[in-house]
PDB file of C-alpha atoms in Angstrom:
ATOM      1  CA  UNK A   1       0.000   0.000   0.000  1.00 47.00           C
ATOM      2  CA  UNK A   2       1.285   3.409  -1.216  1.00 46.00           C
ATOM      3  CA  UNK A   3       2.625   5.972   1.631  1.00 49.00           C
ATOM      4  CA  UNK A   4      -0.421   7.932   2.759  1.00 44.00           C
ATOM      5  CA  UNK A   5       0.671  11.460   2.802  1.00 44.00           C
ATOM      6  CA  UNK A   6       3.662  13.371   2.580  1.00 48.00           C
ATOM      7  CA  UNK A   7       5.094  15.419   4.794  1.00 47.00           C
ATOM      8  CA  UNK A   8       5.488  20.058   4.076  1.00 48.00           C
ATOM      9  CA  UNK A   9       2.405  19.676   1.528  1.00 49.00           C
ATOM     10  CA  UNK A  10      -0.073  22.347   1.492  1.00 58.00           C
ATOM     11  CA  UNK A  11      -3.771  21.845   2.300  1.00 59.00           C
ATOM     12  CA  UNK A  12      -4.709  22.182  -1.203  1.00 60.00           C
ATOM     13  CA  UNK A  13      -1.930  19.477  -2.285  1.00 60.00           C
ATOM     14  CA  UNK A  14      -2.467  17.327   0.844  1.00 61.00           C
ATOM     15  CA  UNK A  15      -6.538  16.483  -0.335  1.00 61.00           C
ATOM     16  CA  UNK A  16      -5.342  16.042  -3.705  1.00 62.00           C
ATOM     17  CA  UNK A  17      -3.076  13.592  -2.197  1.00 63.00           C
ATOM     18  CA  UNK A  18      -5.919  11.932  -0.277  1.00 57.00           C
ATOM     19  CA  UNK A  19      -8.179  11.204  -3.019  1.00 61.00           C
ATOM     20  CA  UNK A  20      -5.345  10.107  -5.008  1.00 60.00           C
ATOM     21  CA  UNK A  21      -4.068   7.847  -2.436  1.00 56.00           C
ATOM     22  CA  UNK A  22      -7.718   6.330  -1.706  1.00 53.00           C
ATOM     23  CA  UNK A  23      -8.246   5.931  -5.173  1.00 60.00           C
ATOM     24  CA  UNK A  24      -4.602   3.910  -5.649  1.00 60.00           C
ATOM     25  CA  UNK A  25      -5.888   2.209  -3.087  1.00 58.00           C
ATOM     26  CA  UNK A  26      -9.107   1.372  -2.991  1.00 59.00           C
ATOM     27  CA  UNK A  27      -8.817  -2.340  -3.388  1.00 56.00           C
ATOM     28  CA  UNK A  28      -6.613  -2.998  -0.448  1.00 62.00           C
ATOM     29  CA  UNK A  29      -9.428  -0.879   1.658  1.00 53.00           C
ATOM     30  CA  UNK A  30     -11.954  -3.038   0.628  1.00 55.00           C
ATOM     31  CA  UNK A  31      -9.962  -6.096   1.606  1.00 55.00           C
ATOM     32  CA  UNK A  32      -9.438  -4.334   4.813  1.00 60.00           C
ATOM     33  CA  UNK A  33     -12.512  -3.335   5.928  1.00 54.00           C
ATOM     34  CA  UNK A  34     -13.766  -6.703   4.737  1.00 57.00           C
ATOM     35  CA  UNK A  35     -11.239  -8.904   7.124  1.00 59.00           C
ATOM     36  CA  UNK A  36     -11.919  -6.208   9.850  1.00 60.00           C
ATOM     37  CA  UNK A  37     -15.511  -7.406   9.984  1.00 57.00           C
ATOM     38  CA  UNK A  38     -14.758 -10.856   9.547  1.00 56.00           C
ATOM     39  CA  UNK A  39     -12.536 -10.224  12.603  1.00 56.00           C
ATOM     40  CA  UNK A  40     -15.482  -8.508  14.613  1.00 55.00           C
ATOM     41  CA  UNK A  41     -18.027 -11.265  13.050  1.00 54.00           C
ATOM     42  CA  UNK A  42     -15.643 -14.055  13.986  1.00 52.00           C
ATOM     43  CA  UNK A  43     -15.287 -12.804  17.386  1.00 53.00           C
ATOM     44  CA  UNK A  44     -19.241 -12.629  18.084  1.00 57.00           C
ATOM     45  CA  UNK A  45     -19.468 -16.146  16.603  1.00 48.00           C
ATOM     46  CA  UNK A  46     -16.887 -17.526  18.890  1.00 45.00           C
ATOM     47  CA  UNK A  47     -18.408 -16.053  21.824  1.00 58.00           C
ATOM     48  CA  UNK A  48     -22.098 -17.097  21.185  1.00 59.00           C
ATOM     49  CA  UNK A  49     -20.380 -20.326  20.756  1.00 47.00           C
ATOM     50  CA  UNK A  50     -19.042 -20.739  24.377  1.00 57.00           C
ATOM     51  CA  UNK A  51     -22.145 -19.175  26.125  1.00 54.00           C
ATOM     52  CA  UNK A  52     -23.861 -21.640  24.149  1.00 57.00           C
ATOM     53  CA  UNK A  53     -21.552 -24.352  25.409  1.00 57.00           C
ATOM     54  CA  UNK A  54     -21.497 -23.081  28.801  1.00 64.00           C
ATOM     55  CA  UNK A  55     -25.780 -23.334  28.891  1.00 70.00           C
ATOM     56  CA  UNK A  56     -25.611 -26.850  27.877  1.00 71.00           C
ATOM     57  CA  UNK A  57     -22.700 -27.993  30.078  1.00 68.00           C
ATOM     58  CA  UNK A  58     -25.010 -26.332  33.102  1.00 72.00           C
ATOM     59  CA  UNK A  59     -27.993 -27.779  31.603  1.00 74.00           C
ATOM     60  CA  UNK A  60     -26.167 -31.335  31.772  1.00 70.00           C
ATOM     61  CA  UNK A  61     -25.099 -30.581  34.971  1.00 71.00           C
ATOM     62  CA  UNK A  62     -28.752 -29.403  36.200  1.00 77.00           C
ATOM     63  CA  UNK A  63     -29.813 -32.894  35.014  1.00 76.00           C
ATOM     64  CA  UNK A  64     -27.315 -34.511  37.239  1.00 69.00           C
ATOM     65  CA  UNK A  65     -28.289 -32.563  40.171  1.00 69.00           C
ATOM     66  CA  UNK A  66     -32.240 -33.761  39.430  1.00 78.00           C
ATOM     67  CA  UNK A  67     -31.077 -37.466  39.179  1.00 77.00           C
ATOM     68  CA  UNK A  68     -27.757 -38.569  40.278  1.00 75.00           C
ATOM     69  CA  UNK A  69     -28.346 -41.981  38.089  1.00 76.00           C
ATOM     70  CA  UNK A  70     -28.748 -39.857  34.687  1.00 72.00           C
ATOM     71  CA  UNK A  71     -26.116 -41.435  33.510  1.00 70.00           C
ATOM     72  CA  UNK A  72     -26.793 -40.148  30.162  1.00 76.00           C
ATOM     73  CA  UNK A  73     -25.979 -36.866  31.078  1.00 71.00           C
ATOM     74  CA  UNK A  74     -22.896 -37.680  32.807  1.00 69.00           C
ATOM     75  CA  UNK A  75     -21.771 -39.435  29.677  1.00 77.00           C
ATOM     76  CA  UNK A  76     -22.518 -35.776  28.007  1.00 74.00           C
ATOM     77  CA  UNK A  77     -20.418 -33.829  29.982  1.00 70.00           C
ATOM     78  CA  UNK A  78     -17.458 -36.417  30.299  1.00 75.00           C
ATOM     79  CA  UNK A  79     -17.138 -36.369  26.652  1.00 74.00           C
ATOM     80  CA  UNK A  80     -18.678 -33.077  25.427  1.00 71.00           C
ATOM     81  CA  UNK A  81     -17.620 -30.937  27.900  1.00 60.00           C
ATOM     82  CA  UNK A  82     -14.887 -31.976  29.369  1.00 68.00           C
ATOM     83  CA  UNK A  83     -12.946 -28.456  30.087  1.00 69.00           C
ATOM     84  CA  UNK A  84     -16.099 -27.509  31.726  1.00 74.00           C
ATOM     85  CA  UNK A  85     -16.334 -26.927  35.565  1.00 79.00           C
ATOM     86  CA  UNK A  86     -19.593 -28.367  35.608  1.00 79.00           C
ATOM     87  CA  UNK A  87     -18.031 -31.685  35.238  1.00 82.00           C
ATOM     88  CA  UNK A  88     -15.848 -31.332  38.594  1.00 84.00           C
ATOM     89  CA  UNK A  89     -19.085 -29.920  40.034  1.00 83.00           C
ATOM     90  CA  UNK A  90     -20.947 -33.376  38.912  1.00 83.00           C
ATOM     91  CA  UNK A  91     -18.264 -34.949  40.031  1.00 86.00           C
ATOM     92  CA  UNK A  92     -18.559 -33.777  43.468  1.00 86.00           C
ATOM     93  CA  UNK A  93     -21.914 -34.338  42.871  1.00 85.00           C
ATOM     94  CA  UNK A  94     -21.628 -38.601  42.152  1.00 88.00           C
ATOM     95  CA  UNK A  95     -19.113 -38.368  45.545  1.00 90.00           C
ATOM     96  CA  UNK A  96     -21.887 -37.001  47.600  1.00 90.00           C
ATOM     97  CA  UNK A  97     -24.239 -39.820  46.091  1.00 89.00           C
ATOM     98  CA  UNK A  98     -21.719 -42.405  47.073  1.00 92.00           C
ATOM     99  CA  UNK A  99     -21.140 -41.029  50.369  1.00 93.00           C
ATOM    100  CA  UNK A 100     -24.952 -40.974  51.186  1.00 91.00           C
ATOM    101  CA  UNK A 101     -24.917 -44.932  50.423  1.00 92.00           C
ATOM    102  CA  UNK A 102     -22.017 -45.348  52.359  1.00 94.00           C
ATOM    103  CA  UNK A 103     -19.840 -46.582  49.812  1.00 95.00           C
ATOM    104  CA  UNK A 104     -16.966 -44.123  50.869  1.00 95.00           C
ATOM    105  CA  UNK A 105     -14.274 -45.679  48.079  1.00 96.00           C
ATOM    106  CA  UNK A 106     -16.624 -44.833  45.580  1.00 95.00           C
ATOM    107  CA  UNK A 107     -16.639 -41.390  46.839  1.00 94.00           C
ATOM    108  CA  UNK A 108     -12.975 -41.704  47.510  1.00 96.00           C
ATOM    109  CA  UNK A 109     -12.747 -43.173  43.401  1.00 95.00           C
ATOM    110  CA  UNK A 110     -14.468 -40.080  42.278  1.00 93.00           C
ATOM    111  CA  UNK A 111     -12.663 -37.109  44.406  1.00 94.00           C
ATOM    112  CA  UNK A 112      -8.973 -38.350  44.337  1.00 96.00           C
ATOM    113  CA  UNK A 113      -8.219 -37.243  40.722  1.00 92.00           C
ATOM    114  CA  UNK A 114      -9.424 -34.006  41.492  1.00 91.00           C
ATOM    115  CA  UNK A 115      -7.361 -33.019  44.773  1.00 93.00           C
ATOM    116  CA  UNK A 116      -5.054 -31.143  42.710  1.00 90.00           C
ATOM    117  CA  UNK A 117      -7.462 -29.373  40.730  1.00 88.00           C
ATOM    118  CA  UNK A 118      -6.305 -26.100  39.587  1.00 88.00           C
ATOM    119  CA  UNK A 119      -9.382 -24.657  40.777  1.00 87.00           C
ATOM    120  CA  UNK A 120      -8.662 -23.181  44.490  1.00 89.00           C
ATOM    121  CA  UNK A 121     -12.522 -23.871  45.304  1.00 88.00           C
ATOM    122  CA  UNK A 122     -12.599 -27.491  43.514  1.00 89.00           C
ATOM    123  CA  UNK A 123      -9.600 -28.511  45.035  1.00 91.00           C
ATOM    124  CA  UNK A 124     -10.288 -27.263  48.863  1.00 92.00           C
ATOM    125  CA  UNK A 125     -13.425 -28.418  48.731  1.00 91.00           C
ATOM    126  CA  UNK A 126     -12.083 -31.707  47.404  1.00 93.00           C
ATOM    127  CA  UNK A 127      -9.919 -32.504  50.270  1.00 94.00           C
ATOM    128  CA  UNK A 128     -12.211 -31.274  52.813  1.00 94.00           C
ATOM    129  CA  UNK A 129     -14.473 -33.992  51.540  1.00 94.00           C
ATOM    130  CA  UNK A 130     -11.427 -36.753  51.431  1.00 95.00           C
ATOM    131  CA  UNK A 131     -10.772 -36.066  54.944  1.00 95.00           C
ATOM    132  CA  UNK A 132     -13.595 -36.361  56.087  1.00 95.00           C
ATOM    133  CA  UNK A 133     -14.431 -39.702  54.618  1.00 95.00           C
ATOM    134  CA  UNK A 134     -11.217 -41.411  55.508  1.00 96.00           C
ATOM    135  CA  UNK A 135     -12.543 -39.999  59.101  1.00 95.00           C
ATOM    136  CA  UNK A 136     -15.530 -41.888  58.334  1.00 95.00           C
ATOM    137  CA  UNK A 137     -13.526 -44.764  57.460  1.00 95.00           C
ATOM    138  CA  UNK A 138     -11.665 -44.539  61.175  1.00 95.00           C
ATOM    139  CA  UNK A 139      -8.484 -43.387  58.775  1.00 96.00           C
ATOM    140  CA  UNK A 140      -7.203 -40.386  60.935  1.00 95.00           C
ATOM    141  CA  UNK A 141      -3.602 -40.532  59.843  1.00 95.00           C
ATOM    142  CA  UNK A 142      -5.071 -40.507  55.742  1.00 96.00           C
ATOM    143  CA  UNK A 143      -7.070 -37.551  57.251  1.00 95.00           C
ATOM    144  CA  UNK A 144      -4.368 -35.365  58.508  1.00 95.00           C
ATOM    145  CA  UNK A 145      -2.051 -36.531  55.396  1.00 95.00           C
ATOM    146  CA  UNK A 146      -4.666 -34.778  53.284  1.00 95.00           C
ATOM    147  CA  UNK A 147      -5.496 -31.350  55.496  1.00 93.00           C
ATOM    148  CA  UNK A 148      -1.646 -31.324  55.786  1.00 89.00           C
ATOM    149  CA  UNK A 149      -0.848 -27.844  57.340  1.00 83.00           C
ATOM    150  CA  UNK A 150      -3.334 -25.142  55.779  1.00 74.00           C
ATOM    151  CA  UNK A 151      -3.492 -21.933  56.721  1.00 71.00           C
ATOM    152  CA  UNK A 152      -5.844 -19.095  55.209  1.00 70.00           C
ATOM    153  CA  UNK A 153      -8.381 -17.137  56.094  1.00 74.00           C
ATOM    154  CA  UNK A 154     -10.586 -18.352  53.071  1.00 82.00           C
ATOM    155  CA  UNK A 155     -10.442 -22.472  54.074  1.00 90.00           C
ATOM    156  CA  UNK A 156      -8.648 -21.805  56.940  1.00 91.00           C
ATOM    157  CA  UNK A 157     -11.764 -22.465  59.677  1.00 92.00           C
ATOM    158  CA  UNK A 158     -13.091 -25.536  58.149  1.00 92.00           C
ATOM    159  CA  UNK A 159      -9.387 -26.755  57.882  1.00 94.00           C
ATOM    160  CA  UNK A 160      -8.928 -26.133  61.766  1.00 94.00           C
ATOM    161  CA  UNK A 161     -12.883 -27.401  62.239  1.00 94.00           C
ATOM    162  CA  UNK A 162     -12.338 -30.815  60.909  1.00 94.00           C
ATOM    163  CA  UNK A 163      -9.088 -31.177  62.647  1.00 96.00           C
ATOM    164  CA  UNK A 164     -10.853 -30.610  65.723  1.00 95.00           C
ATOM    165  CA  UNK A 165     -12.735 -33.262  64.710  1.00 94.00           C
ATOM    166  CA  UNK A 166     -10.475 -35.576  63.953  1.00 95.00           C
ATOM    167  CA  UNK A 167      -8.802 -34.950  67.025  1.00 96.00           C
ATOM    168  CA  UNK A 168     -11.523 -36.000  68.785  1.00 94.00           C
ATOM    169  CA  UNK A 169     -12.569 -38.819  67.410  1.00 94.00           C
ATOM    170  CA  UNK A 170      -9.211 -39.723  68.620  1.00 94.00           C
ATOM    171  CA  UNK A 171      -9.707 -39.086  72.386  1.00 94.00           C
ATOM    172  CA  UNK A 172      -7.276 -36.197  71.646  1.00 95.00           C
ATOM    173  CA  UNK A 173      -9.493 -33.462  74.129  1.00 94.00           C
ATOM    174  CA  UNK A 174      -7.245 -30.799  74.506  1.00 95.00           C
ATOM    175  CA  UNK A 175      -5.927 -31.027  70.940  1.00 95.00           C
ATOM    176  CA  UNK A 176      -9.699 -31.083  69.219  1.00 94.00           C
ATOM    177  CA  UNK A 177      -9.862 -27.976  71.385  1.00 94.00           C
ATOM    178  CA  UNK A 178      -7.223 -26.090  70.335  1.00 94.00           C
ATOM    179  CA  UNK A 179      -8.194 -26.401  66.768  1.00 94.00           C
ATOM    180  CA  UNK A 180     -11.656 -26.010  67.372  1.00 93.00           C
ATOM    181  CA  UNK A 181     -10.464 -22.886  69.199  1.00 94.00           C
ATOM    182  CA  UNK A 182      -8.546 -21.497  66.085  1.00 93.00           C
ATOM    183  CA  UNK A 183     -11.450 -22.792  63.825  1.00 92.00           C
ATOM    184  CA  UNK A 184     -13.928 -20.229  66.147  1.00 92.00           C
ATOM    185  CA  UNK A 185     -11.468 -17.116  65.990  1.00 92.00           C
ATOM    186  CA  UNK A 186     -11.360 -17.158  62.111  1.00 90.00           C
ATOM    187  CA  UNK A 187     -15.099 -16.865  61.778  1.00 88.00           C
ATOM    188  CA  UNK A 188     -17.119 -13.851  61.564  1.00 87.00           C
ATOM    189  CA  UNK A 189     -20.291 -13.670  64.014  1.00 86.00           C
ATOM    190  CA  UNK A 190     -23.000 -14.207  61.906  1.00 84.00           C
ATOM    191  CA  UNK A 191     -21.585 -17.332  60.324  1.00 86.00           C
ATOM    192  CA  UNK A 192     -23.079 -21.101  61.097  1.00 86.00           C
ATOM    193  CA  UNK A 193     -20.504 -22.738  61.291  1.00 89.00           C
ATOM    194  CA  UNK A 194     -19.098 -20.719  64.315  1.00 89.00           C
ATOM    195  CA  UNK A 195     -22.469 -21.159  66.228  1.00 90.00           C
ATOM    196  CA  UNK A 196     -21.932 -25.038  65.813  1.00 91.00           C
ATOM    197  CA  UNK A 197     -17.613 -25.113  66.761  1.00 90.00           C
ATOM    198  CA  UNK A 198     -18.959 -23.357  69.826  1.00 90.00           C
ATOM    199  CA  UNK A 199     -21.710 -26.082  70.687  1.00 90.00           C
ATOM    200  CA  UNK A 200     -18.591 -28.434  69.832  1.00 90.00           C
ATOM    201  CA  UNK A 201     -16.128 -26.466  72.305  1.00 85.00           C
ATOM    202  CA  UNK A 202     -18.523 -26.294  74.863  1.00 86.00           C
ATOM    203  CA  UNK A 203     -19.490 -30.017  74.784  1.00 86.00           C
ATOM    204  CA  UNK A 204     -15.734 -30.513  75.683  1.00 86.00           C
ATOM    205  CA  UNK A 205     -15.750 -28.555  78.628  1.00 79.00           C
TER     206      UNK A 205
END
């Protein structure tokens, strides 16, 4: 494409130059404009794509939540939607499931390849959920392995809340209350949870 224009012209000479120089090139404008809306046009497309995605990986997901046996839309998700976080979420989903029939190595089956998930949520709520079904399964020591030592304000409560726990189911009194104790000081006042470690603490006294 020709240099648009040049530098010390007049006025007068400098539109003379414009017209000339659209009319040099007025084919490479076209083109231009043309892949400039493809661009724009492409974009759109792409994007209606994933929020269409995303609505059927939900809508998959939804299905799951309404029967935990629709193994037809687990199938869906697994294979057509595999990026998607609706498939950890079903996931976590099929581990509950399992848990409520007692079959904690089912549950166990499901979470495990998701306790490094690059999700922070996911993951957290992952091992939670692992440690508290090898508690379940009178594993302590698999427990503990999984909290390991976690500290944040985020997870940091139900971390030090299901140590407590665990501690206790041990016999371990004056351990369960410690955590417990750290578990109640990173709560705010209005949350549930710290009306319940309290009930917990107290119980001990």
């Amino acid at each position: 494409m020709k240099n648009f224009i040049e530098v010390g012209k007049t006025e007068e000479e400098q539109a003379e130059q414009i017209k000339k120089w659209i009319k040099d090139n007025t084919l490479q404008i076209i083109i231009g404009i043309s892949l400039g809306f493809g661009g724009i046009f492409g974009l759109n497309y792409y994007d209606q794509y994933q929020h269409d995605q995303a609505l059927k990986s939900r809508n998959y997901y939804l299905a799951v939540v309404a029967n935990p046996n629709n193994t037809q839309a687990i199938e869906a998700l697994k294979t057509e939607h595999s990026g998607s976080t609706y498939v950890d979420l079903t996931t976590l989903l099929l581990a509950k499931n399992a848990v409520s029939k007692g079959d904690y190595q089912q549950a166990l089956d499901y979470l495990m390849p998701l306790i490094d998930n690059e999700d922070e949520f996911i993951m957290h709520n992952v091992k939670l959920r692992v440690a508290n079904i090898y508690l379940e399964m009178n594993k302590p020591d698999e427990a503990f392995s999984v909290l390991g030592d976690y500290k944040n304000k985020t997870f940091g409560a139900f971390y030090d809340d299901l140590k407590g726990d665990i501690y206790f189911a041990q016999g371990k009194v004056e351990m369960a209350k410690k955590y417990y104790q750290s578990a109640f000081e990173q709560l705010h006042d209005e949350s549930k949870l710290k009306n319940l470690i309290q009930i917990k603490f107290n119980d001990l006294n």
